[in-house]
XYZ file of C-alpha atoms in Angstrom:
706
model
C -10.751 -32.775 27.764
C -9.511 -29.209 27.165
C -11.359 -27.923 24.143
C -9.837 -25.813 21.399
C -10.708 -22.134 21.150
C -12.391 -22.695 17.794
C -15.743 -24.454 17.729
C -15.948 -27.836 16.057
C -18.706 -28.504 13.563
C -19.793 -31.488 15.667
C -19.530 -32.199 19.402
C -16.307 -33.947 20.393
C -16.566 -37.208 22.254
C -13.511 -38.835 23.791
C -12.779 -42.023 21.866
C -10.617 -44.871 23.065
C -8.607 -45.540 26.206
C -6.208 -42.995 27.690
C -2.694 -42.827 26.309
C -0.973 -41.277 29.352
C -1.102 -44.502 31.371
C 1.338 -46.070 28.917
C 4.048 -43.700 30.214
C 6.047 -44.150 33.443
C 4.457 -42.745 36.583
C 6.743 -39.722 36.870
C 5.359 -38.415 33.575
C 1.690 -38.963 34.352
C 0.730 -35.385 35.306
C 2.220 -33.689 32.259
C 1.069 -36.415 29.897
C -2.502 -36.300 31.242
C -2.676 -32.549 30.680
C -1.200 -32.865 27.202
C -3.601 -35.665 26.364
C -6.537 -33.509 27.426
C -5.410 -30.825 24.998
C -5.043 -33.373 22.194
C -8.526 -34.780 22.773
C -10.046 -31.337 22.289
C -8.555 -30.575 18.863
C -11.109 -30.765 16.058
C -8.730 -31.933 13.345
C -7.415 -34.795 15.481
C -10.755 -35.847 16.979
C -12.583 -35.593 13.611
C -15.959 -35.703 15.412
C -18.177 -35.309 12.340
C -16.846 -38.417 10.611
C -16.431 -40.845 13.491
C -17.856 -44.308 12.947
C -20.951 -45.088 15.004
C -21.508 -48.666 16.031
C -24.878 -50.026 15.013
C -27.159 -50.799 17.935
C -29.506 -53.003 15.956
C -28.432 -55.002 12.921
C -30.581 -56.064 10.008
C -31.294 -59.758 9.620
C -29.262 -60.023 6.421
C -26.666 -58.173 4.363
C -25.404 -58.493 0.836
C -21.833 -58.510 2.104
C -20.396 -59.120 5.547
C -16.774 -58.096 6.061
C -15.133 -59.736 9.063
C -12.409 -57.528 10.507
C -12.137 -53.746 10.211
C -8.343 -53.582 10.148
C -5.926 -52.400 7.478
C -7.711 -54.351 4.720
C -11.246 -54.709 6.050
C -11.820 -50.964 6.401
C -10.916 -50.538 2.729
C -13.072 -53.430 1.510
C -16.170 -52.310 3.426
C -15.807 -48.699 2.341
C -15.355 -49.605 -1.312
C -18.278 -52.047 -1.428
C -20.600 -49.524 0.219
C -19.960 -47.118 -2.657
C -22.758 -49.005 -4.403
C -25.963 -47.851 -2.685
C -27.722 -50.994 -3.940
C -25.671 -53.150 -1.570
C -26.080 -53.495 2.173
C -22.669 -53.952 3.788
C -21.898 -54.982 7.357
C -18.450 -54.589 8.893
C -17.702 -56.577 12.052
C -14.787 -55.330 14.175
C -13.571 -57.055 17.345
C -12.239 -53.831 18.872
C -13.516 -50.300 19.213
C -12.927 -47.143 17.223
C -9.363 -45.868 16.920
C -8.465 -43.548 19.825
C -8.106 -39.830 19.183
C -4.602 -39.914 20.615
C -3.445 -42.480 18.044
C -3.531 -39.690 15.444
C -0.377 -38.182 17.008
C 2.560 -39.680 15.067
C 5.029 -39.628 17.963
C 2.680 -41.748 20.087
C 3.168 -44.608 17.653
C 3.665 -47.297 20.319
C 1.230 -45.962 22.919
C -1.364 -48.649 22.273
C 0.916 -51.665 22.092
C 0.609 -54.325 24.772
C -2.873 -53.322 25.960
C -5.775 -55.748 25.994
C -8.261 -53.189 24.681
C -6.226 -52.178 21.620
C -3.780 -55.034 20.969
C -4.364 -58.769 20.470
C -1.071 -59.274 22.341
C -0.106 -62.390 20.468
C 2.947 -64.463 21.343
C 4.632 -67.190 19.347
C 5.386 -70.705 20.431
C 8.864 -71.117 22.013
C 11.539 -71.054 19.321
C 13.595 -74.025 20.598
C 16.849 -72.187 21.268
C 16.741 -70.469 17.884
C 15.177 -67.009 18.350
C 13.961 -64.464 20.935
C 16.143 -66.200 23.542
C 16.365 -63.006 25.616
C 12.623 -63.518 26.233
C 12.712 -67.240 26.832
C 12.344 -68.058 23.156
C 8.892 -66.448 22.944
C 8.477 -63.604 20.444
C 5.907 -60.835 20.841
C 3.635 -59.949 17.926
C 1.603 -56.765 18.587
C -1.531 -56.727 16.411
C -4.001 -53.845 16.325
C -7.417 -54.577 17.811
C -9.574 -51.650 16.675
C -10.890 -50.040 13.509
C -7.884 -49.642 11.266
C -6.108 -52.569 12.916
C -2.339 -52.485 12.603
C -2.518 -49.267 10.562
C -3.305 -47.559 13.892
C -0.253 -48.898 15.726
C 2.364 -49.241 12.981
C 5.040 -46.757 11.928
C 2.939 -45.582 8.945
C 5.835 -46.166 6.512
C 4.643 -46.295 2.898
C 6.618 -49.074 1.207
C 5.264 -51.173 -1.664
C 7.960 -53.789 -1.948
C 9.701 -54.359 -5.277
C 8.544 -55.319 -8.745
C 10.389 -58.633 -8.437
C 8.184 -59.573 -5.465
C 4.971 -59.456 -7.479
C 6.481 -60.814 -10.667
C 7.595 -63.750 -8.520
C 4.006 -64.252 -7.364
C 2.816 -64.394 -10.963
C 5.583 -66.704 -12.168
C 4.873 -69.136 -9.336
C 1.173 -69.469 -10.039
C -0.602 -66.265 -8.933
C -1.403 -65.233 -12.482
C -2.673 -61.678 -12.805
C -0.662 -60.436 -9.817
C 2.522 -59.271 -11.507
C 3.935 -55.820 -10.815
C 2.190 -54.497 -13.905
C -1.103 -55.898 -12.611
C -0.866 -54.554 -9.062
C 0.623 -51.109 -9.726
C -2.715 -49.507 -10.719
C -4.190 -50.634 -7.428
C -1.360 -49.073 -5.453
C -1.973 -45.878 -7.381
C -5.748 -46.042 -6.906
C -5.509 -45.445 -3.172
C -2.570 -43.021 -3.206
C -2.753 -39.255 -2.756
C 0.913 -38.348 -2.823
C 1.581 -34.811 -1.620
C 5.187 -34.611 -2.767
C 5.160 -35.378 -6.478
C 7.812 -33.215 -8.048
C 9.549 -32.780 -4.697
C 11.588 -35.925 -4.419
C 9.082 -38.390 -5.882
C 8.106 -38.840 -9.504
C 4.691 -38.969 -11.152
C 6.049 -41.952 -13.085
C 5.656 -44.017 -9.911
C 3.099 -42.054 -7.872
C -0.202 -40.253 -8.270
C -2.709 -38.019 -6.522
C -6.443 -38.201 -5.948
C -6.663 -41.381 -3.873
C -8.018 -41.588 -0.355
C -4.710 -42.259 1.443
C -2.461 -39.190 1.888
C 1.227 -40.043 1.535
C 4.165 -37.774 2.335
C 7.112 -37.431 4.674
C 6.454 -36.401 8.248
C 6.811 -32.724 9.030
C 9.722 -33.362 11.367
C 12.715 -35.666 11.404
C 15.650 -35.510 13.851
C 18.906 -34.141 12.497
C 20.482 -37.457 13.371
C 18.253 -39.139 10.753
C 19.539 -36.819 8.044
C 23.098 -37.468 9.160
C 22.608 -41.238 8.896
C 21.659 -40.746 5.249
C 24.907 -38.824 4.795
C 26.812 -41.616 6.544
C 25.291 -44.167 4.158
C 26.478 -42.120 1.191
C 29.968 -42.223 2.704
C 29.695 -46.034 2.633
C 28.799 -45.919 -1.041
C 25.017 -46.330 -0.923
C 23.371 -43.991 -3.437
C 21.203 -41.144 -2.169
C 17.511 -41.559 -2.836
C 14.387 -39.723 -1.821
C 12.017 -42.517 -2.805
C 12.604 -46.233 -2.347
C 9.330 -46.827 -4.204
C 10.754 -45.195 -7.310
C 13.616 -45.602 -9.739
C 16.295 -46.188 -7.087
C 15.275 -49.106 -4.912
C 18.367 -49.272 -2.705
C 19.899 -46.743 -0.347
C 18.933 -44.897 2.819
C 16.156 -42.339 3.059
C 13.641 -40.680 5.327
C 10.609 -42.515 4.028
C 7.194 -41.275 3.072
C 4.427 -42.239 5.451
C 0.647 -42.372 5.576
C -0.063 -39.047 7.246
C -1.381 -35.546 6.593
C -1.613 -32.321 8.509
C 0.836 -33.604 11.111
C -1.312 -36.608 12.043
C -1.649 -40.325 11.286
C -3.931 -41.656 8.609
C -5.019 -45.216 9.269
C -6.987 -47.142 6.673
C -10.110 -46.551 8.761
C -9.575 -42.806 8.808
C -8.750 -42.615 5.105
C -11.372 -44.988 3.706
C -14.052 -45.714 6.287
C -14.730 -42.312 7.809
C -15.655 -40.705 4.458
C -18.269 -43.470 4.206
C -19.535 -43.042 7.774
C -22.851 -41.468 6.758
C -23.816 -43.980 4.097
C -27.113 -45.562 4.991
C -26.131 -48.879 3.429
C -22.961 -49.312 5.527
C -23.425 -50.719 9.023
C -20.512 -51.143 11.424
C -20.650 -53.236 14.582
C -17.789 -52.593 17.003
C -16.569 -54.879 19.765
C -18.004 -57.817 17.829
C -15.569 -60.614 17.066
C -16.227 -62.674 13.956
C -15.961 -66.282 15.104
C -17.178 -68.528 12.307
C -18.573 -68.607 8.783
C -21.694 -70.749 8.437
C -21.444 -72.877 5.287
C -24.136 -75.099 3.820
C -22.360 -78.509 3.769
C -24.258 -79.714 0.693
C -24.013 -76.666 -1.551
C -20.757 -75.537 0.071
C -22.079 -72.005 0.056
C -21.813 -69.379 2.789
C -25.164 -68.626 4.361
C -24.274 -66.604 7.471
C -21.520 -65.237 9.671
C -21.313 -65.950 13.376
C -19.988 -63.317 15.778
C -19.603 -62.773 19.513
C -20.598 -59.538 21.220
C -20.818 -59.001 24.961
C -20.306 -62.724 25.478
C -23.334 -63.627 23.360
C -23.015 -65.570 20.093
C -25.183 -64.338 17.220
C -25.454 -64.834 13.474
C -26.247 -62.584 10.544
C -27.373 -63.855 7.150
C -25.162 -63.365 4.094
C -26.930 -62.836 0.766
C -23.967 -62.614 -1.595
C -20.559 -63.017 0.076
C -18.605 -62.965 3.289
C -15.123 -61.460 3.101
C -12.587 -62.432 5.750
C -10.225 -59.544 6.493
C -9.277 -60.590 10.000
C -5.561 -60.644 9.226
C -2.828 -63.207 8.744
C -3.333 -64.681 12.208
C -7.122 -64.606 12.530
C -8.465 -65.281 9.029
C -7.082 -68.857 8.971
C -8.356 -69.377 12.516
C -11.874 -68.460 11.390
C -11.602 -70.787 8.397
C -10.520 -73.665 10.620
C -13.361 -73.048 13.074
C -15.716 -73.021 10.057
C -14.646 -76.475 8.874
C -12.247 -75.339 6.146
C -8.664 -76.526 6.458
C -6.477 -79.613 6.946
C -8.646 -82.627 7.729
C -6.334 -83.888 10.483
C -6.625 -80.557 12.318
C -10.401 -80.469 11.991
C -10.712 -84.087 13.148
C -8.478 -83.381 16.127
C -10.923 -80.728 17.358
C -14.075 -82.597 16.250
C -14.942 -79.929 13.691
C -16.940 -81.316 10.722
C -14.941 -80.956 7.515
C -16.765 -78.795 4.981
C -13.820 -78.338 2.624
C -10.426 -79.926 3.018
C -7.730 -77.351 2.265
C -4.329 -78.443 3.625
C -2.838 -74.964 3.176
C -5.001 -73.152 5.736
C -2.638 -71.849 8.405
C 0.467 -73.068 6.586
C 3.101 -70.987 4.756
C 3.422 -68.522 7.671
C 6.173 -66.032 6.843
C 7.558 -62.970 8.554
C 10.557 -60.734 8.240
C 13.093 -61.381 10.974
C 16.181 -59.539 12.082
C 18.661 -58.668 14.787
C 18.339 -55.615 17.017
C 21.588 -53.732 17.597
C 22.190 -51.042 20.216
C 24.467 -48.010 19.980
C 25.314 -45.118 22.282
C 25.894 -41.543 21.144
C 28.627 -40.548 23.580
C 28.525 -36.893 22.494
C 24.747 -36.530 22.787
C 23.204 -36.004 26.265
C 19.929 -37.839 26.742
C 17.698 -34.768 26.786
C 13.982 -35.687 26.655
C 12.528 -34.805 23.274
C 9.017 -34.136 24.601
C 8.575 -31.064 26.795
C 6.263 -28.056 26.995
C 8.049 -26.288 24.139
C 7.823 -29.175 21.684
C 4.283 -29.954 22.863
C 3.138 -26.408 22.139
C 4.832 -26.552 18.748
C 2.540 -29.440 17.938
C -0.540 -28.049 19.626
C -0.363 -24.735 17.770
C 1.022 -25.741 14.376
C 1.113 -29.566 14.209
C 4.869 -29.259 13.806
C 7.927 -30.418 15.715
C 8.934 -33.814 17.144
C 5.346 -34.876 17.893
C 4.511 -34.651 14.182
C 6.996 -37.440 13.378
C 8.105 -40.826 14.641
C 11.675 -39.992 15.623
C 14.181 -42.331 14.027
C 11.475 -44.811 12.994
C 10.838 -42.901 9.770
C 14.372 -43.611 8.570
C 15.044 -46.777 6.616
C 17.604 -48.305 4.310
C 17.420 -51.131 1.778
C 20.549 -52.826 0.415
C 21.724 -56.002 -1.272
C 23.692 -58.655 0.555
C 25.981 -61.112 -1.188
C 23.076 -63.583 -0.986
C 20.631 -61.351 -2.902
C 19.585 -62.341 -6.430
C 21.996 -61.177 -9.092
C 21.195 -57.978 -10.911
C 20.586 -55.874 -7.815
C 16.848 -55.436 -8.447
C 15.669 -57.561 -5.531
C 17.499 -56.358 -2.392
C 17.292 -58.539 0.671
C 18.229 -56.344 3.659
C 16.261 -53.536 5.285
C 17.301 -51.379 8.235
C 14.898 -49.873 10.761
C 15.978 -47.361 13.388
C 14.773 -46.400 16.843
C 15.398 -43.411 19.090
C 14.674 -39.679 19.489
C 11.051 -40.453 20.329
C 8.714 -37.740 21.609
C 6.518 -40.260 23.387
C 6.631 -39.433 27.095
C 8.024 -36.571 29.183
C 7.556 -34.490 32.316
C 7.273 -31.173 30.475
C 10.497 -29.661 31.817
C 12.472 -27.606 29.296
C 16.112 -27.874 30.414
C 18.399 -24.877 29.992
C 21.958 -25.080 28.697
C 23.399 -25.479 32.189
C 21.165 -28.403 33.010
C 21.874 -30.036 29.653
C 25.601 -30.007 30.435
C 24.876 -31.705 33.769
C 23.118 -34.639 32.113
C 25.444 -37.621 32.216
C 23.198 -40.131 30.443
C 23.744 -40.396 26.703
C 21.346 -41.037 23.857
C 20.916 -44.603 22.729
C 19.917 -45.651 19.227
C 18.713 -49.006 17.982
C 19.233 -50.412 14.504
C 17.221 -53.446 13.457
C 18.821 -55.252 10.533
C 16.153 -57.310 8.740
C 16.262 -60.225 6.299
C 13.662 -59.449 3.636
C 13.583 -62.836 1.886
C 13.136 -65.414 4.629
C 13.219 -69.045 3.578
C 11.924 -70.359 6.884
C 8.233 -71.232 6.893
C 6.046 -71.570 9.937
C 2.444 -72.476 10.531
C -0.642 -71.505 12.476
C -3.257 -73.843 13.874
C -5.934 -74.092 16.534
C -5.213 -74.670 20.167
C -8.879 -74.540 21.131
C -12.325 -74.530 19.564
C -13.000 -71.405 21.636
C -12.754 -68.547 19.104
C -11.763 -66.105 21.841
C -8.553 -68.047 22.447
C -5.557 -67.117 20.277
C -4.341 -69.537 17.635
C -1.103 -71.450 18.047
C 1.585 -69.547 16.132
C 4.867 -71.201 15.175
C 7.021 -68.996 12.891
C 10.028 -71.360 12.883
C 12.439 -68.446 12.940
C 15.900 -69.396 11.623
C 14.698 -72.892 10.742
C 16.606 -72.220 7.535
C 19.934 -70.636 8.438
C 19.896 -68.515 5.300
C 18.376 -65.723 7.385
C 21.243 -65.873 9.889
C 23.782 -65.671 7.062
C 22.077 -62.549 5.695
C 21.810 -60.970 9.158
C 25.522 -61.405 9.843
C 26.274 -59.299 6.778
C 23.507 -56.827 7.638
C 24.870 -56.345 11.164
C 28.357 -55.786 9.771
C 26.979 -53.044 7.524
C 25.273 -51.415 10.526
C 28.559 -51.410 12.457
C 30.331 -49.845 9.473
C 27.610 -47.196 9.345
C 28.216 -46.372 13.007
C 31.932 -45.991 12.292
C 31.600 -43.487 9.444
C 33.219 -40.097 9.862
C 30.055 -38.154 10.647
C 28.721 -40.725 13.102
C 32.060 -41.075 14.853
C 33.135 -37.432 14.938
C 29.820 -35.642 15.440
C 28.014 -38.119 17.688
C 30.680 -40.426 19.128
C 28.562 -43.412 18.070
C 29.750 -46.701 19.540
C 28.190 -50.103 20.308
C 26.421 -50.004 23.673
C 28.742 -51.427 26.311
C 27.573 -54.776 27.649
C 24.896 -55.255 24.995
C 25.061 -58.850 23.770
C 27.294 -59.933 26.651
C 25.636 -63.351 26.523
C 27.381 -63.926 23.190
C 31.090 -64.488 22.686
C 33.170 -62.527 20.197
C 31.695 -59.059 20.745
C 33.428 -55.704 21.264
C 34.460 -53.132 18.673
C 35.353 -55.808 16.102
C 32.684 -58.480 16.568
C 32.940 -61.846 14.879
C 30.294 -63.411 12.592
C 29.603 -65.905 15.383
C 28.783 -62.999 17.700
C 26.186 -61.634 15.292
C 24.622 -65.066 14.754
C 24.312 -65.486 18.496
C 23.000 -61.944 18.915
C 20.326 -62.506 16.253
C 19.083 -65.511 18.186
C 19.009 -63.653 21.505
C 18.050 -60.095 20.523
C 15.721 -61.096 17.714
C 13.767 -58.425 15.878
C 10.653 -60.505 15.033
C 8.931 -57.744 13.033
C 5.200 -57.542 12.399
C 4.933 -58.359 8.718
C 3.225 -61.743 8.976
C 1.776 -63.071 5.696
C 0.938 -66.234 3.807
C -1.441 -68.325 5.938
C -4.225 -68.304 3.306
C -1.953 -68.529 0.308
C -3.188 -67.411 -3.091
C -2.664 -69.841 -5.941
C -4.319 -72.104 -8.521
C -6.166 -75.300 -7.644
C -3.157 -77.279 -8.801
C -1.195 -75.872 -5.857
C -2.028 -78.177 -2.925
C -1.200 -75.418 -0.422
C -3.332 -72.717 -2.075
C -6.334 -71.531 -0.072
C -7.728 -68.822 -2.371
C -7.686 -68.373 -6.122
C -6.459 -65.285 -7.976
C -9.718 -63.467 -7.252
C -9.285 -64.311 -3.561
C -12.190 -66.787 -3.526
C -11.719 -69.692 -1.140
C -11.248 -72.851 -3.181
C -14.349 -75.040 -3.129
C -16.576 -72.602 -1.195
C -19.120 -70.313 -2.837
C -19.558 -66.812 -1.493
C -16.365 -66.646 0.568
C -13.201 -64.622 -0.002
C -10.155 -63.695 2.020
C -8.775 -60.185 1.587
C -5.787 -59.354 3.759
C -2.060 -60.053 4.052
C -2.697 -63.760 4.627
C -3.187 -64.329 0.876
C 0.330 -63.224 -0.063
C 2.289 -66.200 -1.437
C 5.545 -64.659 -0.185
C 6.298 -61.632 1.959
C 7.150 -58.457 -0.018
C 10.548 -56.793 0.339
C 9.451 -54.093 2.761
C 6.668 -52.977 5.059
C 3.344 -54.683 4.390
C 0.723 -51.984 5.084
C 0.623 -50.528 1.557
C 0.564 -53.987 -0.123
C -2.313 -54.987 2.176
C -4.301 -51.911 1.130
C -3.568 -52.787 -2.497
C -4.953 -56.289 -1.921
C -8.085 -54.820 -0.355
C -8.587 -52.516 -3.335
C -8.329 -55.475 -5.712
C -10.657 -57.592 -3.600
C -13.341 -54.906 -3.654
C -12.954 -54.575 -7.400
C -13.227 -58.342 -7.895
C -16.480 -58.363 -5.919
C -17.805 -55.310 -7.730
C -17.096 -56.926 -11.081
C -18.851 -60.132 -10.089
C -22.071 -58.506 -8.932
C -22.360 -55.344 -10.978
C -25.866 -55.184 -12.406
C -26.326 -54.601 -16.144
C -23.068 -52.647 -16.377
C -24.779 -49.533 -15.039
C -23.579 -46.991 -12.519
C -25.132 -46.663 -9.057
C -26.650 -43.309 -10.063
C -28.614 -45.083 -12.799
C -29.681 -47.871 -10.481
C -31.011 -45.591 -7.774
C -30.600 -46.006 -4.038
C -32.510 -48.516 -1.924
C -31.022 -47.210 1.316
C -30.960 -43.534 2.272
C -30.656 -40.397 0.205
C -29.152 -40.179 -3.268
C -27.458 -36.932 -2.346
C -25.176 -38.782 0.038
C -24.488 -42.020 -1.769
C -24.408 -41.059 -5.427
C -24.320 -37.373 -6.196
C -21.742 -36.524 -3.589
C -19.600 -39.504 -4.442
C -19.680 -39.377 -8.217
C -16.577 -37.242 -8.536
C -14.939 -38.175 -5.247
C -11.530 -39.817 -5.607
C -12.051 -43.549 -5.486
C -15.839 -43.081 -5.503
C -18.327 -43.769 -8.264
C -16.057 -42.092 -10.781
C -14.133 -45.366 -10.786
C -17.165 -47.575 -10.502
C -17.722 -48.086 -14.225
C -14.232 -49.527 -14.549
C -15.307 -52.929 -13.341
C -14.488 -54.449 -16.706
C -10.810 -53.789 -16.151
C -10.953 -56.460 -13.482
C -12.550 -58.876 -15.919
C -9.794 -58.213 -18.420
C -7.170 -58.962 -15.799
C -9.027 -62.094 -14.843
C -9.280 -63.192 -18.448
C -5.527 -63.631 -18.406
C -6.208 -66.907 -16.624
C -7.862 -68.350 -19.733
C -6.760 -66.124 -22.598
C -3.045 -66.810 -22.813
C -2.695 -64.909 -26.100
C -3.880 -61.568 -24.762
C -1.121 -58.945 -24.936
C -1.005 -55.474 -23.413
C 0.564 -52.966 -25.761
C 0.644 -50.144 -23.205
C 2.492 -51.908 -20.396
C 4.200 -49.684 -17.856
C 7.950 -50.194 -17.714
C 10.289 -48.730 -15.077
C 12.756 -47.803 -17.774
C 10.184 -46.151 -20.038
C 10.350 -42.425 -19.315
C 7.512 -41.687 -21.764
C 4.834 -43.787 -20.094
C 1.779 -41.534 -19.965
C 0.072 -42.911 -16.887
C -2.140 -45.651 -15.723
C -5.371 -43.745 -16.475
C -4.832 -44.179 -20.216
C -4.241 -47.873 -19.597
C -7.510 -48.084 -17.671
C -9.434 -46.338 -20.443
C -8.040 -48.763 -22.994
C -9.062 -51.696 -20.821
C -12.582 -50.291 -20.398
C -13.027 -49.770 -24.127
C -12.824 -53.536 -24.667
C -15.326 -54.553 -22.004
C -17.715 -56.141 -24.503
C -15.093 -58.774 -25.341
C -15.504 -60.415 -21.970
C -17.738 -63.458 -21.734
C -20.172 -63.302 -18.747
C -20.719 -67.043 -18.918
C -16.993 -67.713 -18.561
C -16.816 -65.323 -15.609
C -19.667 -67.159 -13.928
C -17.948 -70.496 -14.396
C -14.735 -69.141 -12.959
C -16.600 -67.864 -9.924
C -17.863 -71.324 -9.054
C -14.639 -73.225 -9.734
């Protein structure tokens, strides 16, 4: 470690495995030196707020959160805002590495056993990922922050039609109007008034949102090319204009990544009532078979299986692939699966592991014949980042660019687009440090290559997840059934055609000489400069873009839905004291990246729990603090964004929940996208809180035990 000239308030400790080893050998020397500099920067290391793993746990906790990923970090942090509650967070991995804070090193921790679950699907039977033998790779973060540490940080909520569809199809209380306040609760948007509107965004939350400090010129030129094709310019796909191409906002600040753990969990690191156990994999929930109530959580650490008692609730936030696995191992799921593995059935729920959905696409490759392949990362760009947190290392290259459009198969009206484009290239990931001069640049014969992944946002294919062993350390069996319904292939043919038209626009053709990469897709017939639809269908099946937006395996829905696993407050049907709070509860996948929707779900889950157990409608400051000092847990948090200032709003959750039984309740201050005079969600919250006395505690109790 090469320390910064300025002294840090706390000693810096190197956290996480080295990043440099993920680069090719010829870059190792420069990358090791650069990594040593990065590890010594106070703002990136954040030594005063790092999470410390608990050496000795208490015998019992009010709440045990299983999984410290994108959702779990939020849930644990929010619940620990009440100093009356003891909260334990179990995380299978370690703390997020210091180096993961560098935006350009976005993929550095993929494919590594210590930071990635390295999951692979079942063979796709000659339908998808054929270039890899039909097996698709699904990187999943294995550390505090989970996938929010290894994703592209793009802040996309999906569209209003996604959530209204949830509500119409049974997930009452989860319409766009219902979920918007919970998106806003976590958001601290740094660019309101500069391309984004306060009508759709807010400040004061724990997650900083803004564009990266650097984007390649090529990204800006792609936006111009899209305008040439007729797609409207937009600076915010989460705002009024939901189609078009833009350099997206991302979860970052100060030139560095903000994972959910960094944004939510680190500010809570010094709370005496929050315990975190790292490198401890939650394996099973212990349920009393007679009362069907959770009594403990089982976990594995250092090869030893242990249990911890649960007083109130266990919350599974292990993710779309691991939460259903834990339920199955706990005796909750399809009876035939449980019988097959000799697991006693505690609660038969046929939907556990079913309804697996994921975005899927085709990866296209293009060459920029007028752009020499000059490495983006060198000493000059490295120093730009080291000194000012600027330059290529402060962004994700072309990955921050996206486009959303309608295909001919999209719902009529244009308000539910079904195609998204992701881009790759111009990465400042690895380099040897050499800064080439103009003469050497002219001698470079290799040309830049760019990838475009065209994605189908509304997949109709449904897969499933099940056990392949009773050993919790073994991965589940994952069958996505890509292209089982050929609707996705039809959409991708049109999406690929749009991408080729984009490459042939004036600016792309004249300035960059952009052409399809020669030989790419040679296994498919009908390629070349004017490829046929059959070529694109074949290419989608060979060069599949499997994405990492898996959802749906613990579907949310009413009891009347035979495939529903959790109710609208995320309580597992038929089990007391157990909830699921992560992307697995989504009935259908949103039209975009899933990180922000997952954080929204976690915010709602924490509020549901808070509402259920809040004592005498009093604030934590009035209740006092059983664990630690009031100065840390109450006084300092009272006015903190997302802290106890929001704690007394628990009745808003009850009002939302009352929609399940009170069909005549009407909101007269509903937010509408077309209403330019909407005054903000805070007024709506205040109105909801003013009517708290109308809620019936007895009815809430009955709903909890349904």
